[in-house]
PDB file of N, CA and C in Angstrom:
ATOM      1  N   MET A 183      37.160 -11.907  97.717  1.00 64.00           N
ATOM      2  CA  MET A 183      35.881 -11.261  97.509  1.00 64.00           C
ATOM      3  C   MET A 183      35.935 -10.222  96.396  1.00 64.00           C
ATOM      4  N   ALA A 184      36.999  -9.516  96.293  1.00 87.00           N
ATOM      5  CA  ALA A 184      37.115  -8.470  95.295  1.00 87.00           C
ATOM      6  C   ALA A 184      37.046  -9.063  93.894  1.00 87.00           C
ATOM      7  N   ALA A 185      37.664 -10.193  93.677  1.00 83.00           N
ATOM      8  CA  ALA A 185      37.642 -10.840  92.368  1.00 83.00           C
ATOM      9  C   ALA A 185      36.233 -11.297  92.035  1.00 83.00           C
ATOM     10  N   GLU A 186      35.536 -11.806  93.033  1.00 87.00           N
ATOM     11  CA  GLU A 186      34.148 -12.248  92.815  1.00 87.00           C
ATOM     12  C   GLU A 186      33.247 -11.073  92.487  1.00 87.00           C
ATOM     13  N   GLU A 187      33.452  -9.953  93.142  1.00 88.00           N
ATOM     14  CA  GLU A 187      32.669  -8.743  92.855  1.00 88.00           C
ATOM     15  C   GLU A 187      32.966  -8.227  91.446  1.00 88.00           C
ATOM     16  N   VAL A 188      34.214  -8.295  91.034  1.00 87.00           N
ATOM     17  CA  VAL A 188      34.594  -7.865  89.693  1.00 87.00           C
ATOM     18  C   VAL A 188      33.905  -8.759  88.667  1.00 87.00           C
ATOM     19  N   LEU A 189      33.898 -10.067  88.911  1.00 85.00           N
ATOM     20  CA  LEU A 189      33.232 -10.990  87.993  1.00 85.00           C
ATOM     21  C   LEU A 189      31.735 -10.714  87.923  1.00 85.00           C
ATOM     22  N   GLN A 190      31.128 -10.427  89.052  1.00 92.00           N
ATOM     23  CA  GLN A 190      29.688 -10.109  89.056  1.00 92.00           C
ATOM     24  C   GLN A 190      29.427  -8.808  88.290  1.00 92.00           C
ATOM     25  N   THR A 191      30.303  -7.846  88.495  1.00 94.00           N
ATOM     26  CA  THR A 191      30.160  -6.572  87.796  1.00 94.00           C
ATOM     27  C   THR A 191      30.332  -6.773  86.291  1.00 94.00           C
ATOM     28  N   VAL A 192      31.315  -7.574  85.896  1.00 95.00           N
ATOM     29  CA  VAL A 192      31.554  -7.863  84.485  1.00 95.00           C
ATOM     30  C   VAL A 192      30.336  -8.581  83.905  1.00 95.00           C
ATOM     31  N   ASP A 193      29.814  -9.573  84.633  1.00 93.00           N
ATOM     32  CA  ASP A 193      28.618 -10.291  84.170  1.00 93.00           C
ATOM     33  C   ASP A 193      27.425  -9.348  84.040  1.00 93.00           C
ATOM     34  N   HIS A 194      27.304  -8.449  85.009  1.00 96.00           N
ATOM     35  CA  HIS A 194      26.205  -7.482  84.968  1.00 96.00           C
ATOM     36  C   HIS A 194      26.329  -6.601  83.716  1.00 96.00           C
ATOM     37  N   TYR A 195      27.545  -6.111  83.439  1.00 96.00           N
ATOM     38  CA  TYR A 195      27.761  -5.267  82.262  1.00 96.00           C
ATOM     39  C   TYR A 195      27.549  -6.034  80.967  1.00 96.00           C
ATOM     40  N   LYS A 196      27.975  -7.290  80.937  1.00 97.00           N
ATOM     41  CA  LYS A 196      27.741  -8.113  79.750  1.00 97.00           C
ATOM     42  C   LYS A 196      26.243  -8.277  79.505  1.00 97.00           C
ATOM     43  N   THR A 197      25.505  -8.568  80.564  1.00 97.00           N
ATOM     44  CA  THR A 197      24.054  -8.720  80.449  1.00 97.00           C
ATOM     45  C   THR A 197      23.418  -7.415  79.976  1.00 97.00           C
ATOM     46  N   GLU A 198      23.884  -6.310  80.532  1.00 98.00           N
ATOM     47  CA  GLU A 198      23.344  -4.999  80.152  1.00 98.00           C
ATOM     48  C   GLU A 198      23.678  -4.684  78.689  1.00 98.00           C
ATOM     49  N   ILE A 199      24.883  -4.992  78.254  1.00 98.00           N
ATOM     50  CA  ILE A 199      25.278  -4.773  76.857  1.00 98.00           C
ATOM     51  C   ILE A 199      24.415  -5.623  75.937  1.00 98.00           C
ATOM     52  N   GLU A 200      24.182  -6.878  76.294  1.00 98.00           N
ATOM     53  CA  GLU A 200      23.330  -7.755  75.482  1.00 98.00           C
ATOM     54  C   GLU A 200      21.906  -7.206  75.392  1.00 98.00           C
ATOM     55  N   ARG A 201      21.375  -6.731  76.517  1.00 98.00           N
ATOM     56  CA  ARG A 201      20.021  -6.178  76.536  1.00 98.00           C
ATOM     57  C   ARG A 201      19.941  -4.927  75.660  1.00 98.00           C
ATOM     58  N   LEU A 202      20.911  -4.044  75.822  1.00 98.00           N
ATOM     59  CA  LEU A 202      20.912  -2.810  75.042  1.00 98.00           C
ATOM     60  C   LEU A 202      21.118  -3.089  73.551  1.00 98.00           C
ATOM     61  N   THR A 203      21.956  -4.063  73.229  1.00 98.00           N
ATOM     62  CA  THR A 203      22.170  -4.431  71.828  1.00 98.00           C
ATOM     63  C   THR A 203      20.883  -4.966  71.227  1.00 98.00           C
ATOM     64  N   LYS A 204      20.193  -5.824  71.976  1.00 98.00           N
ATOM     65  CA  LYS A 204      18.915  -6.366  71.503  1.00 98.00           C
ATOM     66  C   LYS A 204      17.896  -5.246  71.310  1.00 98.00           C
ATOM     67  N   GLU A 205      17.826  -4.333  72.269  1.00 98.00           N
ATOM     68  CA  GLU A 205      16.900  -3.200  72.164  1.00 98.00           C
ATOM     69  C   GLU A 205      17.220  -2.330  70.956  1.00 98.00           C
ATOM     70  N   LEU A 206      18.511  -2.077  70.733  1.00 98.00           N
ATOM     71  CA  LEU A 206      18.945  -1.267  69.600  1.00 98.00           C
ATOM     72  C   LEU A 206      18.567  -1.949  68.285  1.00 98.00           C
ATOM     73  N   THR A 207      18.777  -3.248  68.217  1.00 98.00           N
ATOM     74  CA  THR A 207      18.428  -3.996  67.014  1.00 98.00           C
ATOM     75  C   THR A 207      16.928  -3.922  66.747  1.00 98.00           C
ATOM     76  N   GLU A 208      16.129  -4.115  67.788  1.00 98.00           N
ATOM     77  CA  GLU A 208      14.673  -4.052  67.631  1.00 98.00           C
ATOM     78  C   GLU A 208      14.226  -2.654  67.207  1.00 98.00           C
ATOM     79  N   THR A 209      14.786  -1.645  67.852  1.00 98.00           N
ATOM     80  CA  THR A 209      14.420  -0.262  67.529  1.00 98.00           C
ATOM     81  C   THR A 209      14.828   0.087  66.103  1.00 98.00           C
ATOM     82  N   THR A 210      16.006  -0.355  65.703  1.00 98.00           N
ATOM     83  CA  THR A 210      16.468  -0.101  64.334  1.00 98.00           C
ATOM     84  C   THR A 210      15.535  -0.783  63.339  1.00 98.00           C
ATOM     85  N   HIS A 211      15.156  -2.016  63.636  1.00 98.00           N
ATOM     86  CA  HIS A 211      14.236  -2.744  62.757  1.00 98.00           C
ATOM     87  C   HIS A 211      12.890  -2.013  62.659  1.00 98.00           C
ATOM     88  N   GLU A 212      12.390  -1.534  63.776  1.00 98.00           N
ATOM     89  CA  GLU A 212      11.119  -0.800  63.780  1.00 98.00           C
ATOM     90  C   GLU A 212      11.228   0.492  62.959  1.00 98.00           C
ATOM     91  N   LYS A 213      12.346   1.179  63.075  1.00 98.00           N
ATOM     92  CA  LYS A 213      12.539   2.413  62.297  1.00 98.00           C
ATOM     93  C   LYS A 213      12.599   2.108  60.805  1.00 98.00           C
ATOM     94  N   ILE A 214      13.265   1.014  60.446  1.00 98.00           N
ATOM     95  CA  ILE A 214      13.338   0.627  59.029  1.00 98.00           C
ATOM     96  C   ILE A 214      11.944   0.297  58.509  1.00 98.00           C
ATOM     97  N   GLN A 215      11.167  -0.448  59.303  1.00 98.00           N
ATOM     98  CA  GLN A 215       9.789  -0.769  58.898  1.00 98.00           C
ATOM     99  C   GLN A 215       8.963   0.501  58.738  1.00 98.00           C
ATOM    100  N   ALA A 216       9.111   1.442  59.661  1.00 98.00           N
ATOM    101  CA  ALA A 216       8.368   2.702  59.572  1.00 98.00           C
ATOM    102  C   ALA A 216       8.777   3.479  58.325  1.00 98.00           C
ATOM    103  N   ALA A 217      10.069   3.481  58.014  1.00 98.00           N
ATOM    104  CA  ALA A 217      10.536   4.181  56.818  1.00 98.00           C
ATOM    105  C   ALA A 217       9.990   3.521  55.558  1.00 98.00           C
ATOM    106  N   GLU A 218       9.980   2.194  55.524  1.00 98.00           N
ATOM    107  CA  GLU A 218       9.429   1.478  54.368  1.00 98.00           C
ATOM    108  C   GLU A 218       7.951   1.776  54.211  1.00 98.00           C
ATOM    109  N   TYR A 219       7.224   1.782  55.320  1.00 98.00           N
ATOM    110  CA  TYR A 219       5.795   2.102  55.275  1.00 98.00           C
ATOM    111  C   TYR A 219       5.591   3.531  54.769  1.00 98.00           C
ATOM    112  N   GLY A 220       6.442   4.443  55.240  1.00 98.00           N
ATOM    113  CA  GLY A 220       6.357   5.829  54.786  1.00 98.00           C
ATOM    114  C   GLY A 220       6.579   5.940  53.290  1.00 98.00           C
ATOM    115  N   LEU A 221       7.512   5.165  52.755  1.00 98.00           N
ATOM    116  CA  LEU A 221       7.753   5.178  51.312  1.00 98.00           C
ATOM    117  C   LEU A 221       6.550   4.650  50.545  1.00 98.00           C
ATOM    118  N   VAL A 222       5.931   3.595  51.074  1.00 98.00           N
ATOM    119  CA  VAL A 222       4.731   3.048  50.423  1.00 98.00           C
ATOM    120  C   VAL A 222       3.626   4.099  50.408  1.00 98.00           C
ATOM    121  N   VAL A 223       3.458   4.788  51.522  1.00 98.00           N
ATOM    122  CA  VAL A 223       2.428   5.833  51.609  1.00 98.00           C
ATOM    123  C   VAL A 223       2.730   6.955  50.614  1.00 98.00           C
ATOM    124  N   LEU A 224       3.983   7.355  50.517  1.00 98.00           N
ATOM    125  CA  LEU A 224       4.345   8.411  49.565  1.00 98.00           C
ATOM    126  C   LEU A 224       4.108   7.972  48.123  1.00 98.00           C
ATOM    127  N   GLU A 225       4.420   6.719  47.815  1.00 98.00           N
ATOM    128  CA  GLU A 225       4.177   6.205  46.465  1.00 98.00           C
ATOM    129  C   GLU A 225       2.678   6.193  46.157  1.00 98.00           C
ATOM    130  N   GLU A 226       1.875   5.767  47.123  1.00 98.00           N
ATOM    131  CA  GLU A 226       0.427   5.765  46.929  1.00 98.00           C
ATOM    132  C   GLU A 226      -0.094   7.186  46.747  1.00 98.00           C
ATOM    133  N   LYS A 227       0.459   8.112  47.521  1.00 98.00           N
ATOM    134  CA  LYS A 227       0.042   9.512  47.396  1.00 98.00           C
ATOM    135  C   LYS A 227       0.376  10.034  45.999  1.00 98.00           C
ATOM    136  N   LEU A 228       1.556   9.702  45.511  1.00 98.00           N
ATOM    137  CA  LEU A 228       1.960  10.145  44.178  1.00 98.00           C
ATOM    138  C   LEU A 228       1.042   9.548  43.111  1.00 98.00           C
ATOM    139  N   THR A 229       0.726   8.265  43.252  1.00 98.00           N
ATOM    140  CA  THR A 229      -0.175   7.609  42.300  1.00 98.00           C
ATOM    141  C   THR A 229      -1.550   8.274  42.324  1.00 98.00           C
ATOM    142  N   LEU A 230      -2.067   8.534  43.514  1.00 98.00           N
ATOM    143  CA  LEU A 230      -3.375   9.184  43.631  1.00 98.00           C
ATOM    144  C   LEU A 230      -3.344  10.596  43.053  1.00 98.00           C
ATOM    145  N   LYS A 231      -2.247  11.317  43.264  1.00 98.00           N
ATOM    146  CA  LYS A 231      -2.118  12.669  42.716  1.00 98.00           C
ATOM    147  C   LYS A 231      -2.121  12.623  41.189  1.00 98.00           C
ATOM    148  N   GLN A 232      -1.416  11.648  40.623  1.00 98.00           N
ATOM    149  CA  GLN A 232      -1.392  11.516  39.164  1.00 98.00           C
ATOM    150  C   GLN A 232      -2.786  11.183  38.638  1.00 98.00           C
ATOM    151  N   GLN A 233      -3.472  10.262  39.322  1.00 98.00           N
ATOM    152  CA  GLN A 233      -4.837   9.909  38.908  1.00 98.00           C
ATOM    153  C   GLN A 233      -5.743  11.130  39.006  1.00 98.00           C
ATOM    154  N   TYR A 234      -5.611  11.890  40.079  1.00 98.00           N
ATOM    155  CA  TYR A 234      -6.416  13.096  40.265  1.00 98.00           C
ATOM    156  C   TYR A 234      -6.157  14.088  39.130  1.00 98.00           C
ATOM    157  N   ASP A 235      -4.881  14.302  38.818  1.00 98.00           N
ATOM    158  CA  ASP A 235      -4.534  15.244  37.750  1.00 98.00           C
ATOM    159  C   ASP A 235      -5.121  14.789  36.411  1.00 98.00           C
ATOM    160  N   GLU A 236      -5.040  13.479  36.136  1.00 98.00           N
ATOM    161  CA  GLU A 236      -5.601  12.946  34.894  1.00 98.00           C
ATOM    162  C   GLU A 236      -7.120  13.137  34.854  1.00 98.00           C
ATOM    163  N   LEU A 237      -7.774  12.839  35.969  1.00 98.00           N
ATOM    164  CA  LEU A 237      -9.232  13.002  36.024  1.00 98.00           C
ATOM    165  C   LEU A 237      -9.634  14.470  35.907  1.00 98.00           C
ATOM    166  N   GLU A 238      -8.857  15.337  36.519  1.00 98.00           N
ATOM    167  CA  GLU A 238      -9.158  16.771  36.437  1.00 98.00           C
ATOM    168  C   GLU A 238      -9.006  17.265  34.995  1.00 98.00           C
ATOM    169  N   ALA A 239      -7.966  16.796  34.315  1.00 98.00           N
ATOM    170  CA  ALA A 239      -7.765  17.185  32.913  1.00 98.00           C
ATOM    171  C   ALA A 239      -8.905  16.651  32.052  1.00 98.00           C
ATOM    172  N   GLU A 240      -9.311  15.414  32.307  1.00 98.00           N
ATOM    173  CA  GLU A 240     -10.430  14.835  31.551  1.00 98.00           C
ATOM    174  C   GLU A 240     -11.721  15.600  31.835  1.00 98.00           C
ATOM    175  N   TYR A 241     -11.927  15.977  33.089  1.00 98.00           N
ATOM    176  CA  TYR A 241     -13.106  16.755  33.461  1.00 98.00           C
ATOM    177  C   TYR A 241     -13.128  18.094  32.715  1.00 98.00           C
ATOM    178  N   ASP A 242     -11.983  18.775  32.719  1.00 98.00           N
ATOM    179  CA  ASP A 242     -11.901  20.068  32.030  1.00 98.00           C
ATOM    180  C   ASP A 242     -12.183  19.910  30.540  1.00 98.00           C
ATOM    181  N   SER A 243     -11.641  18.854  29.961  1.00 98.00           N
ATOM    182  CA  SER A 243     -11.856  18.605  28.538  1.00 98.00           C
ATOM    183  C   SER A 243     -13.339  18.326  28.253  1.00 98.00           C
ATOM    184  N   LEU A 244     -13.950  17.486  29.086  1.00 98.00           N
ATOM    185  CA  LEU A 244     -15.369  17.173  28.895  1.00 98.00           C
ATOM    186  C   LEU A 244     -16.253  18.393  29.136  1.00 98.00           C
ATOM    187  N   LYS A 245     -15.863  19.211  30.085  1.00 98.00           N
ATOM    188  CA  LYS A 245     -16.619  20.433  30.363  1.00 98.00           C
ATOM    189  C   LYS A 245     -16.575  21.372  29.156  1.00 98.00           C
ATOM    190  N   GLN A 246     -15.394  21.494  28.574  1.00 98.00           N
ATOM    191  CA  GLN A 246     -15.246  22.340  27.382  1.00 98.00           C
ATOM    192  C   GLN A 246     -16.068  21.763  26.226  1.00 98.00           C
ATOM    193  N   GLU A 247     -16.012  20.458  26.057  1.00 98.00           N
ATOM    194  CA  GLU A 247     -16.778  19.811  24.990  1.00 98.00           C
ATOM    195  C   GLU A 247     -18.277  20.023  25.204  1.00 98.00           C
ATOM    196  N   LEU A 248     -18.719  19.926  26.443  1.00 97.00           N
ATOM    197  CA  LEU A 248     -20.133  20.144  26.759  1.00 97.00           C
ATOM    198  C   LEU A 248     -20.545  21.565  26.399  1.00 97.00           C
ATOM    199  N   GLU A 249     -19.712  22.536  26.734  1.00 97.00           N
ATOM    200  CA  GLU A 249     -20.018  23.929  26.407  1.00 97.00           C
ATOM    201  C   GLU A 249     -20.104  24.122  24.894  1.00 97.00           C
ATOM    202  N   GLN A 250     -19.210  23.477  24.168  1.00 97.00           N
ATOM    203  CA  GLN A 250     -19.247  23.573  22.706  1.00 97.00           C
ATOM    204  C   GLN A 250     -20.526  22.941  22.157  1.00 97.00           C
ATOM    205  N   LEU A 251     -20.908  21.798  22.716  1.00 96.00           N
ATOM    206  CA  LEU A 251     -22.136  21.141  22.269  1.00 96.00           C
ATOM    207  C   LEU A 251     -23.363  21.991  22.586  1.00 96.00           C
ATOM    208  N   LYS A 252     -23.365  22.616  23.743  1.00 95.00           N
ATOM    209  CA  LYS A 252     -24.473  23.513  24.093  1.00 95.00           C
ATOM    210  C   LYS A 252     -24.579  24.644  23.083  1.00 95.00           C
ATOM    211  N   GLU A 253     -23.444  25.171  22.708  1.00 94.00           N
ATOM    212  CA  GLU A 253     -23.427  26.270  21.749  1.00 94.00           C
ATOM    213  C   GLU A 253     -23.946  25.803  20.388  1.00 94.00           C
ATOM    214  N   VAL A 254     -23.537  24.617  19.961  1.00 94.00           N
ATOM    215  CA  VAL A 254     -24.007  24.066  18.688  1.00 94.00           C
ATOM    216  C   VAL A 254     -25.510  23.836  18.744  1.00 94.00           C
ATOM    217  N   ILE A 255     -25.981  23.277  19.844  1.00 94.00           N
ATOM    218  CA  ILE A 255     -27.422  23.025  19.988  1.00 94.00           C
ATOM    219  C   ILE A 255     -28.185  24.343  19.965  1.00 94.00           C
ATOM    220  N   LYS A 256     -27.656  25.333  20.677  1.00 90.00           N
ATOM    221  CA  LYS A 256     -28.314  26.641  20.711  1.00 90.00           C
ATOM    222  C   LYS A 256     -28.394  27.229  19.300  1.00 90.00           C
ATOM    223  N   LYS A 257     -27.316  27.133  18.551  1.00 89.00           N
ATOM    224  CA  LYS A 257     -27.315  27.665  17.182  1.00 89.00           C
ATOM    225  C   LYS A 257     -28.291  26.888  16.299  1.00 89.00           C
ATOM    226  N   ASN A 258     -28.338  25.567  16.474  1.00 88.00           N
ATOM    227  CA  ASN A 258     -29.264  24.753  15.686  1.00 88.00           C
ATOM    228  C   ASN A 258     -30.721  25.078  16.020  1.00 88.00           C
ATOM    229  N   VAL A 259     -31.011  25.303  17.286  1.00 87.00           N
ATOM    230  CA  VAL A 259     -32.380  25.645  17.699  1.00 87.00           C
ATOM    231  C   VAL A 259     -32.758  26.992  17.082  1.00 87.00           C
ATOM    232  N   ILE A 260     -31.851  27.953  17.167  1.00 88.00           N
ATOM    233  CA  ILE A 260     -32.126  29.269  16.580  1.00 88.00           C
ATOM    234  C   ILE A 260     -32.312  29.132  15.071  1.00 88.00           C
ATOM    235  N   TYR A 261     -31.487  28.353  14.426  1.00 82.00           N
ATOM    236  CA  TYR A 261     -31.585  28.139  12.983  1.00 82.00           C
ATOM    237  C   TYR A 261     -32.928  27.500  12.632  1.00 82.00           C
ATOM    238  N   ASP A 262     -33.336  26.473  13.407  1.00 83.00           N
ATOM    239  CA  ASP A 262     -34.629  25.814  13.158  1.00 83.00           C
ATOM    240  C   ASP A 262     -35.791  26.784  13.349  1.00 83.00           C
ATOM    241  N   ILE A 263     -35.716  27.593  14.378  1.00 85.00           N
ATOM    242  CA  ILE A 263     -36.788  28.560  14.629  1.00 85.00           C
ATOM    243  C   ILE A 263     -36.847  29.571  13.480  1.00 85.00           C
ATOM    244  N   MET A 264     -35.711  30.027  13.029  1.00 85.00           N
ATOM    245  CA  MET A 264     -35.692  30.992  11.922  1.00 85.00           C
ATOM    246  C   MET A 264     -36.251  30.352  10.653  1.00 85.00           C
ATOM    247  N   ASN A 265     -35.930  29.099  10.398  1.00 84.00           N
ATOM    248  CA  ASN A 265     -36.463  28.399   9.232  1.00 84.00           C
ATOM    249  C   ASN A 265     -37.985  28.246   9.329  1.00 84.00           C
ATOM    250  N   GLN A 266     -38.456  27.912  10.532  1.00 85.00           N
ATOM    251  CA  GLN A 266     -39.902  27.765  10.709  1.00 85.00           C
ATOM    252  C   GLN A 266     -40.608  29.098  10.491  1.00 85.00           C
ATOM    253  N   LEU A 267     -40.034  30.154  11.030  1.00 79.00           N
ATOM    254  CA  LEU A 267     -40.632  31.472  10.842  1.00 79.00           C
ATOM    255  C   LEU A 267     -40.596  31.878   9.370  1.00 79.00           C
ATOM    256  N   ALA A 268     -39.503  31.610   8.708  1.00 78.00           N
ATOM    257  CA  ALA A 268     -39.392  31.942   7.293  1.00 78.00           C
ATOM    258  C   ALA A 268     -40.410  31.158   6.487  1.00 78.00           C
ATOM    259  N   PHE A 269     -40.596  29.894   6.842  1.00 77.00           N
ATOM    260  CA  PHE A 269     -41.569  29.071   6.154  1.00 77.00           C
ATOM    261  C   PHE A 269     -42.991  29.599   6.367  1.00 77.00           C
ATOM    262  N   GLN A 270     -43.292  29.976   7.617  1.00 81.00           N
ATOM    263  CA  GLN A 270     -44.613  30.494   7.936  1.00 81.00           C
ATOM    264  C   GLN A 270     -44.893  31.779   7.171  1.00 81.00           C
ATOM    265  N   PHE A 271     -43.922  32.642   7.075  1.00 79.00           N
ATOM    266  CA  PHE A 271     -44.138  33.909   6.379  1.00 79.00           C
ATOM    267  C   PHE A 271     -44.173  33.749   4.864  1.00 79.00           C
ATOM    268  N   SER A 272     -43.546  32.687   4.385  1.00 76.00           N
ATOM    269  CA  SER A 272     -43.529  32.486   2.927  1.00 76.00           C
ATOM    270  C   SER A 272     -44.794  31.813   2.437  1.00 76.00           C
ATOM    271  N   VAL A 273     -45.526  31.205   3.317  1.00 63.00           N
ATOM    272  CA  VAL A 273     -46.749  30.491   2.885  1.00 63.00           C
ATOM    273  C   VAL A 273     -47.884  31.401   2.738  1.00 63.00           C
TER     274      VAL A 273
END
C-alpha cells in the first residue's frame, strides 16, 4: 500500500506541476502581450505629441502672420484715409 500511495502522490505532484507550468506559460504570454500593447500605446502617444507640437508651432506661426497682416491692413487703411483727406483739402 505504501508504494501505491507514493505513486499516487508522485502522479498528483506531476499533474500539479503540469498545471502550474501551463498557468505560468499562459500568464507569461499575457504579460508579454500587455507589454507589447503598452509599447504600441506609448508609440501612438509619442506620435500624437509630435503632431500636436507641429500643429501648435504652425498655429503660433499663423497667428503671428495674422497679426502682421492686421497691422499692414491697419496702416493701409490709415494711409488711404489720409490720402482721401489730403485730396479733399487740396481740391
